[in-house]
Short mmCIF file of C-alpha atoms and ligand atoms in Angstrom, two decimals:
data_model
loop_
_atom_site.label_atom_id
_atom_site.label_comp_id
_atom_site.label_asym_id
_atom_site.label_seq_id
_atom_site.Cartn_x
_atom_site.Cartn_y
_atom_site.Cartn_z
CA MET A 1019 -15.91 -0.86 -1.93
CA SER A 1020 -17.54 1.09 -4.51
CA ALA A 1021 -21.00 0.12 -6.19
CA ARG A 1022 -19.50 1.10 -9.56
CA PRO A 1023 -20.52 -1.38 -12.48
CA GLN A 1024 -17.93 -4.04 -13.01
CA PRO A 1025 -16.26 -4.04 -16.29
CA ALA A 1026 -16.95 -6.78 -18.85
CA SER A 1027 -13.80 -8.40 -18.23
CA ALA A 1028 -14.99 -9.33 -14.64
CA VAL A 1029 -17.27 -12.06 -16.24
CA ARG A 1030 -14.54 -13.66 -18.32
CA PRO A 1031 -12.76 -16.60 -16.73
CA TYR A 1032 -9.52 -15.68 -15.17
CA ASP A 1033 -6.76 -16.70 -17.42
CA VAL A 1034 -3.55 -16.71 -15.02
CA GLU A 1035 -1.24 -18.24 -17.91
CA ARG A 1036 -2.11 -15.44 -20.04
CA VAL A 1037 -1.48 -12.95 -17.18
CA ARG A 1038 1.96 -14.67 -16.47
CA ARG A 1039 3.12 -14.00 -19.95
CA ASP A 1040 2.89 -10.42 -19.40
CA PHE A 1041 5.64 -10.65 -16.70
CA PRO A 1042 8.88 -11.48 -18.17
CA ILE A 1043 10.75 -11.95 -14.85
CA LEU A 1044 8.48 -14.88 -14.04
CA ALA A 1045 10.55 -16.77 -16.59
CA THR A 1046 13.64 -16.42 -14.35
CA ARG A 1047 15.15 -19.70 -12.85
CA VAL A 1048 16.55 -19.40 -9.31
CA ASN A 1049 19.01 -21.84 -8.07
CA GLY A 1050 18.14 -24.18 -10.93
CA HIS A 1051 14.31 -23.87 -10.24
CA PRO A 1052 11.55 -22.06 -11.82
CA LEU A 1053 10.86 -18.85 -9.80
CA THR A 1054 7.97 -19.22 -7.47
CA TYR A 1055 7.42 -15.44 -6.49
CA LEU A 1056 5.41 -15.27 -3.31
CA ASP A 1057 6.63 -11.76 -2.17
CA SER A 1058 4.39 -9.43 -3.83
CA ALA A 1059 3.22 -7.83 -0.56
CA ALA A 1060 6.92 -6.53 -0.32
CA SER A 1061 7.06 -5.48 -3.93
CA SER A 1062 5.08 -7.01 -6.79
CA GLN A 1063 6.61 -7.53 -10.41
CA ARG A 1064 5.93 -5.35 -13.30
CA PRO A 1065 4.11 -6.36 -16.50
CA ARG A 1066 5.54 -5.52 -20.00
CA GLN A 1067 2.72 -2.89 -20.26
CA VAL A 1068 4.28 -0.99 -17.52
CA LEU A 1069 7.96 -1.60 -18.62
CA ARG A 1070 6.90 -0.40 -22.09
CA ALA A 1071 5.15 2.79 -21.01
CA ILE A 1072 8.08 3.84 -18.99
CA GLU A 1073 10.46 3.20 -21.83
CA ASP A 1074 8.37 4.82 -24.36
CA TYR A 1075 8.10 7.76 -22.17
CA GLU A 1076 12.13 7.88 -21.51
CA THR A 1077 12.79 7.27 -25.23
CA HIS A 1078 10.44 9.77 -26.90
CA SER A 1079 8.86 12.35 -24.41
CA HIS A 1080 11.27 13.08 -21.50
CA ALA A 1081 11.89 16.64 -20.35
CA ASN A 1082 11.12 18.38 -17.07
CA VAL A 1083 7.53 19.14 -16.54
CA HIS A 1084 5.54 22.33 -15.84
CA ARG A 1085 8.44 24.59 -16.79
CA GLY A 1086 9.14 24.55 -20.45
CA VAL A 1087 7.29 26.03 -23.51
CA HIS A 1088 9.19 23.56 -25.78
CA THR A 1089 7.58 20.48 -27.17
CA LEU A 1090 9.15 17.76 -25.28
CA SER A 1091 8.41 19.65 -21.95
CA GLN A 1092 4.79 20.03 -22.98
CA ALA A 1093 4.64 16.24 -23.79
CA ALA A 1094 6.12 15.30 -20.53
CA THR A 1095 3.76 17.46 -18.71
CA GLY A 1096 0.83 16.12 -20.59
CA ALA A 1097 1.73 12.60 -19.71
CA PHE A 1098 2.36 13.37 -16.16
CA GLU A 1099 -0.75 15.16 -15.62
CA GLY A 1100 -2.50 12.44 -17.52
CA ALA A 1101 -1.19 10.07 -14.96
CA ARG A 1102 -2.57 12.13 -12.11
CA GLU A 1103 -6.10 12.04 -13.82
CA ARG A 1104 -5.46 8.27 -14.22
CA ALA A 1105 -4.88 8.00 -10.49
CA ARG A 1106 -7.80 10.31 -9.73
CA ARG A 1107 -10.10 7.82 -11.60
CA PHE A 1108 -8.55 4.73 -10.00
CA ILE A 1109 -9.44 5.86 -6.50
CA ASN A 1110 -12.48 8.08 -7.51
CA ALA A 1111 -11.34 11.07 -5.99
CA ALA A 1112 -13.38 14.12 -6.85
CA SER A 1113 -10.60 16.21 -8.37
CA VAL A 1114 -7.04 16.01 -9.43
CA ARG A 1115 -6.36 18.68 -6.89
CA GLU A 1116 -6.68 16.00 -4.38
CA VAL A 1117 -4.08 13.74 -5.87
CA ILE A 1118 -0.52 14.38 -4.79
CA PHE A 1119 2.34 12.33 -6.06
CA VAL A 1120 4.69 11.16 -3.35
CA ARG A 1121 7.57 8.64 -3.18
CA GLY A 1122 5.10 6.04 -1.69
CA THR A 1123 3.03 5.26 1.25
CA THR A 1124 5.74 6.10 3.82
CA GLU A 1125 6.11 9.59 2.39
CA GLY A 1126 2.27 10.05 2.28
CA ILE A 1127 1.89 9.43 5.89
CA ASN A 1128 5.02 11.55 6.86
CA LEU A 1129 3.52 14.37 4.91
CA VAL A 1130 0.22 14.25 6.63
CA ALA A 1131 1.85 13.97 9.96
CA GLN A 1132 4.11 16.90 9.54
CA SER A 1133 1.74 19.22 7.56
CA TYR A 1134 -1.57 18.30 8.93
CA ALA A 1135 -0.95 16.82 12.49
CA ARG A 1136 2.06 18.79 13.79
CA PRO A 1137 0.86 22.22 13.43
CA ARG A 1138 -2.63 21.43 15.09
CA TYR A 1139 -2.13 19.10 17.95
CA ARG A 1140 -0.98 19.82 21.41
CA THR A 1141 -1.25 18.10 24.97
CA GLY A 1142 -4.18 16.42 25.47
CA ASP A 1143 -4.87 15.61 21.80
CA GLU A 1144 -4.80 12.09 20.79
CA ILE A 1145 -3.89 10.17 17.64
CA LEU A 1146 -5.32 6.58 17.49
CA ILE A 1147 -3.74 3.75 15.50
CA SER A 1148 -4.05 -0.08 15.69
CA ALA A 1149 -1.74 -2.68 16.97
CA LEU A 1150 -1.22 -4.22 13.52
CA GLU A 1151 0.32 -1.21 11.70
CA HIS A 1152 3.44 -1.20 9.61
CA HIS A 1153 6.17 0.96 10.88
CA ALA A 1154 5.35 3.58 8.55
CA ASN A 1155 2.06 4.17 10.23
CA ILE A 1156 3.38 4.21 13.68
CA VAL A 1157 6.69 5.94 13.62
CA PRO A 1158 5.71 9.23 11.90
CA TRP A 1159 2.93 9.56 14.82
CA GLN A 1160 5.36 9.05 17.40
CA LEU A 1161 7.30 11.81 15.98
CA VAL A 1162 4.51 14.02 15.94
CA CYS A 1163 3.85 13.09 19.74
CA GLU A 1164 7.34 14.09 20.52
CA GLN A 1165 7.07 17.30 18.60
CA THR A 1166 3.78 18.51 20.12
CA ARG A 1167 3.30 16.33 23.37
CA CYS A 1168 0.00 14.76 21.83
CA THR A 1169 -0.60 11.35 22.81
CA LEU A 1170 -0.47 8.02 20.72
CA LYS A 1171 -3.20 5.47 21.48
CA VAL A 1172 -3.16 1.98 20.19
CA ALA A 1173 -6.23 -0.11 19.60
CA PRO A 1174 -5.55 -3.74 20.34
CA ILE A 1175 -6.00 -6.92 18.23
CA ASN A 1176 -7.18 -10.45 18.96
CA THR A 1177 -5.43 -13.73 18.73
CA ARG A 1178 -6.60 -14.05 15.12
CA GLY A 1179 -5.11 -10.80 14.12
CA GLU A 1180 -8.31 -8.86 13.82
CA LEU A 1181 -8.92 -5.28 15.36
CA ASP A 1182 -10.73 -5.56 18.48
CA TYR A 1183 -13.51 -3.20 17.29
CA GLU A 1184 -14.98 -2.72 20.63
CA ALA A 1185 -11.84 -1.61 22.23
CA PHE A 1186 -11.30 0.57 19.16
CA ARG A 1187 -14.69 2.29 19.72
CA ARG A 1188 -13.90 2.49 23.58
CA LEU A 1189 -10.62 4.45 22.76
CA LEU A 1190 -12.37 6.87 20.23
CA SER A 1191 -13.19 9.98 22.26
CA PRO A 1192 -13.75 13.83 21.55
CA ARG A 1193 -9.90 13.79 22.39
CA THR A 1194 -9.12 11.58 19.30
CA ARG A 1195 -7.95 14.11 16.57
CA LEU A 1196 -6.79 11.61 13.99
CA VAL A 1197 -7.16 7.96 13.38
CA ALA A 1198 -4.65 6.09 11.21
CA VAL A 1199 -4.88 2.47 10.09
CA ALA A 1200 -4.09 0.06 7.64
CA HIS A 1201 -6.85 -0.93 5.11
CA ILE A 1202 -5.10 -4.50 4.89
CA SER A 1203 -2.40 -5.54 7.31
CA ASN A 1204 0.96 -6.46 5.44
CA ALA A 1205 1.98 -8.81 8.16
CA LEU A 1206 -1.12 -10.87 8.70
CA GLY A 1207 -3.35 -10.00 5.65
CA THR A 1208 -6.33 -8.82 7.82
CA ILE A 1209 -8.73 -6.73 6.01
CA LEU A 1210 -9.97 -3.97 8.34
CA PRO A 1211 -13.46 -2.52 8.48
CA VAL A 1212 -12.38 0.83 7.15
CA ALA A 1213 -15.69 2.24 6.02
CA GLU A 1214 -17.40 1.48 9.56
CA LEU A 1215 -14.07 2.78 11.20
CA ILE A 1216 -14.17 6.05 9.29
CA ARG A 1217 -17.89 6.65 10.14
CA ASP A 1218 -17.22 5.96 13.82
CA ALA A 1219 -14.22 8.20 13.88
CA HIS A 1220 -16.08 11.03 11.98
CA ALA A 1221 -18.91 10.93 14.57
CA GLN A 1222 -16.35 11.56 17.16
CA GLY A 1223 -14.79 14.68 14.96
CA ALA A 1224 -11.71 12.81 14.12
CA VAL A 1225 -10.07 12.81 10.61
CA VAL A 1226 -8.90 9.55 9.28
CA LEU A 1227 -5.96 8.34 7.26
CA ILE A 1228 -6.05 4.99 5.57
CA ASP A 1229 -2.65 3.36 4.83
CA GLY A 1230 -3.80 1.63 1.67
CA ALA A 1231 -0.36 0.08 0.54
CA GLN A 1232 -1.66 -3.54 0.80
CA ALA A 1233 -5.16 -2.61 -0.41
CA ALA A 1234 -4.62 -0.89 -3.68
CA PRO A 1235 -3.57 -3.84 -5.53
CA HIS A 1236 -6.31 -6.25 -4.05
CA THR A 1237 -9.32 -4.18 -3.55
CA ARG A 1238 -11.29 -1.43 -5.53
CA VAL A 1239 -10.73 1.66 -3.60
CA ASP A 1240 -13.24 4.53 -3.80
CA VAL A 1241 -12.20 7.31 -1.38
CA GLN A 1242 -15.61 9.06 -1.75
CA ALA A 1243 -17.58 6.08 -1.02
CA LEU A 1244 -15.27 5.33 2.02
CA GLY A 1245 -15.33 8.97 3.11
CA ALA A 1246 -11.57 8.89 3.81
CA ASP A 1247 -10.04 12.05 4.63
CA PHE A 1248 -6.42 10.94 3.69
CA TYR A 1249 -5.72 7.48 1.67
CA THR A 1250 -2.14 6.65 0.57
CA PHE A 1251 -0.51 3.79 -1.33
CA SER A 1252 2.74 2.81 -3.23
CA ALA A 1253 2.85 1.91 -6.92
CA HIS A 1254 5.51 -0.80 -6.52
CA LYS A 1255 3.05 -3.10 -4.62
CA MET A 1256 0.55 -2.89 -7.42
CA TYR A 1257 2.65 -3.70 -10.60
CA GLY A 1258 4.06 -0.20 -10.91
CA PRO A 1259 7.60 1.25 -10.38
CA THR A 1260 9.39 2.06 -7.10
CA GLY A 1261 9.66 5.45 -5.97
CA ILE A 1262 6.15 6.72 -6.54
CA GLY A 1263 2.94 6.61 -4.87
CA VAL A 1264 -0.18 8.73 -4.25
CA LEU A 1265 -1.61 10.69 -1.15
CA TYR A 1266 -5.11 11.39 -1.72
CA ALA A 1267 -6.61 14.19 0.61
CA ARG A 1268 -9.77 15.90 0.70
CA GLU A 1269 -9.25 19.25 -0.84
CA ALA A 1270 -10.58 21.32 2.15
CA LEU A 1271 -7.95 19.71 4.29
CA LEU A 1272 -5.12 20.33 1.71
CA GLU A 1273 -6.28 24.02 1.55
CA SER A 1274 -5.66 24.24 5.32
CA MET A 1275 -2.31 22.71 5.32
CA PRO A 1276 0.95 24.54 5.03
CA PRO A 1277 3.49 23.08 2.48
CA TRP A 1278 5.56 20.28 3.81
CA GLN A 1279 8.93 20.76 1.70
CA GLY A 1280 9.78 23.98 0.07
CA GLY A 1281 11.54 24.35 -3.43
CA GLY A 1282 10.75 24.45 -7.00
CA ASP A 1283 7.22 23.87 -8.47
CA MET A 1284 5.45 24.37 -5.24
CA ILE A 1285 5.58 28.25 -5.30
CA ARG A 1286 3.89 30.97 -7.32
CA THR A 1287 6.41 33.86 -6.52
CA VAL A 1288 9.55 33.95 -4.38
CA SER A 1289 11.30 37.07 -2.97
CA PHE A 1290 13.58 37.30 0.01
CA GLU A 1291 10.67 39.09 1.57
CA ARG A 1292 7.89 36.69 1.00
CA THR A 1293 7.05 33.73 -0.91
CA THR A 1294 3.61 32.72 -2.22
CA TYR A 1295 2.60 29.19 -2.85
CA ASN A 1296 1.27 27.35 -5.79
CA GLU A 1297 -2.22 25.99 -6.22
CA LEU A 1298 -3.14 22.46 -5.36
CA PRO A 1299 -1.71 19.73 -5.83
CA TYR A 1300 1.57 21.38 -6.80
CA ARG A 1301 2.15 23.19 -3.35
CA PHE A 1302 2.75 19.68 -1.96
CA GLU A 1303 5.13 18.56 -4.81
CA ALA A 1304 8.35 20.45 -4.47
CA GLY A 1305 11.04 19.71 -6.76
CA THR A 1306 11.32 17.80 -10.05
CA PRO A 1307 8.85 14.93 -9.55
CA ASN A 1308 9.24 11.33 -10.53
CA ILE A 1309 8.01 11.67 -14.06
CA SER A 1310 8.52 8.14 -15.44
CA GLY A 1311 7.19 6.77 -12.29
CA ALA A 1312 3.93 8.56 -12.47
CA ILE A 1313 3.59 7.33 -15.96
CA GLY A 1314 4.34 3.70 -14.92
CA LEU A 1315 1.86 3.98 -12.13
CA ALA A 1316 -0.75 4.98 -14.59
CA ALA A 1317 0.06 2.14 -16.86
CA ALA A 1318 -0.11 -0.41 -13.69
CA MET A 1319 -3.61 0.99 -12.96
CA ASP A 1320 -4.59 0.54 -16.66
CA TYR A 1321 -3.19 -2.97 -16.46
CA LEU A 1322 -5.01 -3.91 -13.16
CA GLU A 1323 -8.22 -2.67 -14.35
CA SER A 1324 -7.95 -4.41 -17.67
CA LEU A 1325 -7.69 -7.65 -15.68
CA SER A 1326 -10.58 -6.47 -13.44
CA LEU A 1327 -9.68 -5.83 -9.77
CA GLU A 1328 -12.59 -8.02 -8.77
CA ALA A 1329 -11.39 -11.04 -10.90
CA VAL A 1330 -7.72 -10.53 -9.58
CA ALA A 1331 -9.14 -10.40 -5.94
CA ALA A 1332 -11.22 -13.61 -6.53
CA HIS A 1333 -8.38 -15.46 -7.98
CA GLU A 1334 -6.01 -14.44 -4.96
CA ALA A 1335 -8.86 -15.58 -2.41
CA ARG A 1336 -8.81 -18.82 -4.19
CA LEU A 1337 -5.01 -19.17 -3.64
CA LEU A 1338 -5.15 -18.07 -0.17
CA GLU A 1339 -7.99 -20.48 0.74
CA LEU A 1340 -5.81 -23.44 -0.85
CA ALA A 1341 -2.50 -22.30 0.74
CA THR A 1342 -4.03 -21.88 4.15
CA ALA A 1343 -5.50 -25.32 4.16
CA GLN A 1344 -2.37 -26.99 2.62
CA VAL A 1345 0.32 -25.08 4.65
CA GLY A 1346 -1.79 -25.11 7.75
CA ALA A 1347 -2.08 -28.85 7.57
CA LEU A 1348 1.73 -29.40 7.43
CA PRO A 1349 3.37 -30.73 10.78
CA ASP A 1350 4.96 -28.10 13.06
CA ILE A 1351 3.38 -25.23 11.06
CA GLU A 1352 1.79 -22.43 12.94
CA LEU A 1353 -0.38 -19.80 10.99
CA ILE A 1354 -0.02 -16.28 12.36
CA GLY A 1355 -3.06 -14.25 11.52
CA THR A 1356 -6.18 -16.23 10.92
CA ALA A 1357 -8.85 -13.29 10.52
CA ALA A 1358 -12.22 -14.02 9.10
CA HIS A 1359 -11.58 -11.52 6.41
CA LYS A 1360 -8.16 -11.74 4.77
CA ALA A 1361 -6.33 -10.71 1.69
CA ALA A 1362 -3.50 -12.43 -0.20
CA VAL A 1363 -1.12 -13.01 2.80
CA LEU A 1364 -0.19 -16.19 4.63
CA SER A 1365 2.25 -15.66 7.59
CA PHE A 1366 3.46 -18.77 9.40
CA THR A 1367 6.27 -20.27 11.60
CA MET A 1368 7.78 -23.66 11.63
CA ARG A 1369 8.53 -25.05 15.12
CA GLY A 1370 12.27 -25.19 15.72
CA VAL A 1371 13.33 -23.45 12.62
CA HIS A 1372 13.91 -19.74 12.40
CA ALA A 1373 12.07 -17.90 9.75
CA HIS A 1374 15.37 -16.56 8.14
CA ASP A 1375 16.68 -20.22 7.94
CA LEU A 1376 13.25 -21.29 6.40
CA GLY A 1377 13.53 -18.68 3.98
CA THR A 1378 16.99 -19.60 2.84
CA ILE A 1379 15.77 -23.16 2.41
CA LEU A 1380 12.86 -22.26 0.43
CA ASP A 1381 15.02 -19.86 -1.86
CA ALA A 1382 17.28 -22.84 -2.63
CA GLU A 1383 14.01 -24.29 -4.15
CA GLY A 1384 13.23 -21.18 -6.02
CA VAL A 1385 10.41 -20.14 -3.72
CA ALA A 1386 10.59 -16.47 -2.87
CA VAL A 1387 9.03 -15.62 0.51
CA ARG A 1388 9.50 -12.87 2.90
CA THR A 1389 10.93 -13.55 6.30
CA GLY A 1390 11.47 -11.38 9.18
CA HIS A 1391 9.26 -8.98 11.18
CA HIS A 1392 7.69 -7.36 8.08
CA CYS A 1393 8.17 -3.81 9.53
CA ALA A 1394 5.59 -4.61 11.99
CA MET A 1395 7.59 -5.53 15.29
CA PRO A 1396 4.69 -4.83 17.47
CA VAL A 1397 2.77 -7.57 15.62
CA MET A 1398 5.56 -10.00 16.27
CA THR A 1399 5.76 -8.99 19.90
CA PHE A 1400 1.99 -9.74 20.29
CA PHE A 1401 2.30 -13.16 18.61
CA ASN A 1402 5.49 -13.75 20.67
CA VAL A 1403 7.52 -14.84 17.79
CA PRO A 1404 10.78 -13.05 16.55
CA ALA A 1405 9.74 -13.40 12.86
CA THR A 1406 7.51 -15.08 10.55
CA ALA A 1407 7.62 -16.47 7.02
CA ARG A 1408 5.10 -14.79 4.70
CA ALA A 1409 3.81 -15.97 1.41
CA SER A 1410 1.83 -13.33 -0.44
CA PHE A 1411 0.06 -13.57 -3.53
CA GLY A 1412 -0.45 -11.58 -6.73
CA CYS A 1413 -2.29 -11.59 -10.14
CA TYR A 1414 0.15 -14.02 -11.45
CA ASN A 1415 0.39 -16.69 -8.92
CA THR A 1416 -1.07 -20.16 -9.57
CA GLU A 1417 -1.89 -23.41 -7.67
CA GLU A 1418 1.31 -24.73 -8.89
CA ASP A 1419 3.25 -21.93 -6.77
CA VAL A 1420 1.24 -23.22 -3.87
CA ALA A 1421 2.09 -26.72 -4.40
CA ARG A 1422 5.95 -25.70 -4.79
CA LEU A 1423 5.65 -23.81 -1.55
CA VAL A 1424 4.27 -26.84 0.22
CA ALA A 1425 6.77 -29.22 -1.27
CA ALA A 1426 9.69 -26.89 -0.23
CA LEU A 1427 8.22 -26.68 3.31
CA GLN A 1428 7.99 -30.46 3.52
CA ARG A 1429 11.65 -30.57 2.38
CA ALA A 1430 12.64 -28.13 4.99
CA ARG A 1431 10.85 -30.04 7.70
CA GLY A 1432 12.66 -33.10 6.78
CA LEU A 1433 16.13 -31.23 6.73
CA PHE A 1434 15.62 -30.04 10.32
CA GLY A 1435 14.33 -33.39 11.54
N1 PLP B 906 2.23 0.17 5.04
C1 PLP B 906 1.98 -1.02 4.74
C2 PLP B 906 0.75 -1.68 5.19
C3 PLP B 906 2.98 -1.57 3.99
O1 PLP B 906 2.78 -3.11 3.64
C4 PLP B 906 4.10 -0.96 3.42
C5 PLP B 906 5.24 -1.68 2.72
O2 PLP B 906 5.54 -2.70 2.97
C6 PLP B 906 4.21 0.43 3.66
C7 PLP B 906 3.37 1.03 4.52
C8 PLP B 906 5.21 1.32 3.45
O3 PLP B 906 5.21 1.39 1.97
P1 PLP B 906 6.56 1.98 1.09
O4 PLP B 906 7.77 1.27 1.52
O5 PLP B 906 6.43 1.81 -0.43
O6 PLP B 906 6.58 3.41 1.35
#
């Protein structure tokens, strides 16, 4: 995390009721109950400020970007490139040349896998991930291993769902070319020691990709302070729209990478004999981008910073503590993932009840939780469960939401006897 000064709002008390009024969808009733939305780790809701920024753009400024001399195209280009600068500031990248708009975390990781790793690696090279990764940070590396015959290594976790750091360090070697880990686990909520991990990986000459999908909404990310080589996240988990995210990559690395996808906007000149490529970051953004998405993402960043990321994180930490104590005290509940450092996620099982049945019963009470493997099947295998129920918290959740979750779980227990 950065040592940048905290905004003045960080010292104001956190007014969750005021925050909730920014999210129209929270007034929805589900199955006759007020909505208790506890699925922000899958996708968060959007505040009016984001909805309005998108509508304003679509209503007044839409045209294609980078191509037109006409007024609307210039307005759209200005807004789109303004969003890039907003994203640069949000993660403290050194330059907008290092900020690539992608569809989301999944595309960011695939871009690095195919454009950075695939042309470089061969037999004997190793890619090191951890055992708590989302499928988006497993499968792209498996594809690279199939394509190049390099080897995938997996650092284990312990029964609390923490990275076994000693084992991780033992797996690091001069053969390790790339380390790819989550900043925060989506299935368990574990916060990984990414700054230390990046230092240790760099000491062995490896580059590091951080999957920041779950971190960007909860933690101030400073890519320069972290020393990350690649850092990627999705807007829709941080109060922005779907279909847009950011891949941060150090400029020197991007300069050394071939384009991933070809098409409009990523070229400088094209002839049938030879094509030359555009400068950064456009070389990695083939085709018409998600313009309104980028504008919505920038508005989401403005929104989060207006609340203060530190204040949001502190609020969510209080809710997590409360929910951990209360849900953990219920009969027949087992908490899955009890790391010392966690953020905003409570995964659990109820003895004798499949997670999907539990999710359906909770939904009947208006309580939205995620059930299933959370795109982290190896984590489920490790804990020897087919699935978990997962409650995840965002800036708009309240103690009342925790109470409703607990009451609904008690009713579910009663139903299953
Ligand atoms: N990585 C983590 C840790 C996630 O939680 C998710 C989404 O749940 C992803 C990657 C994939 O994100 P997206 O589906 O937005 O590309």
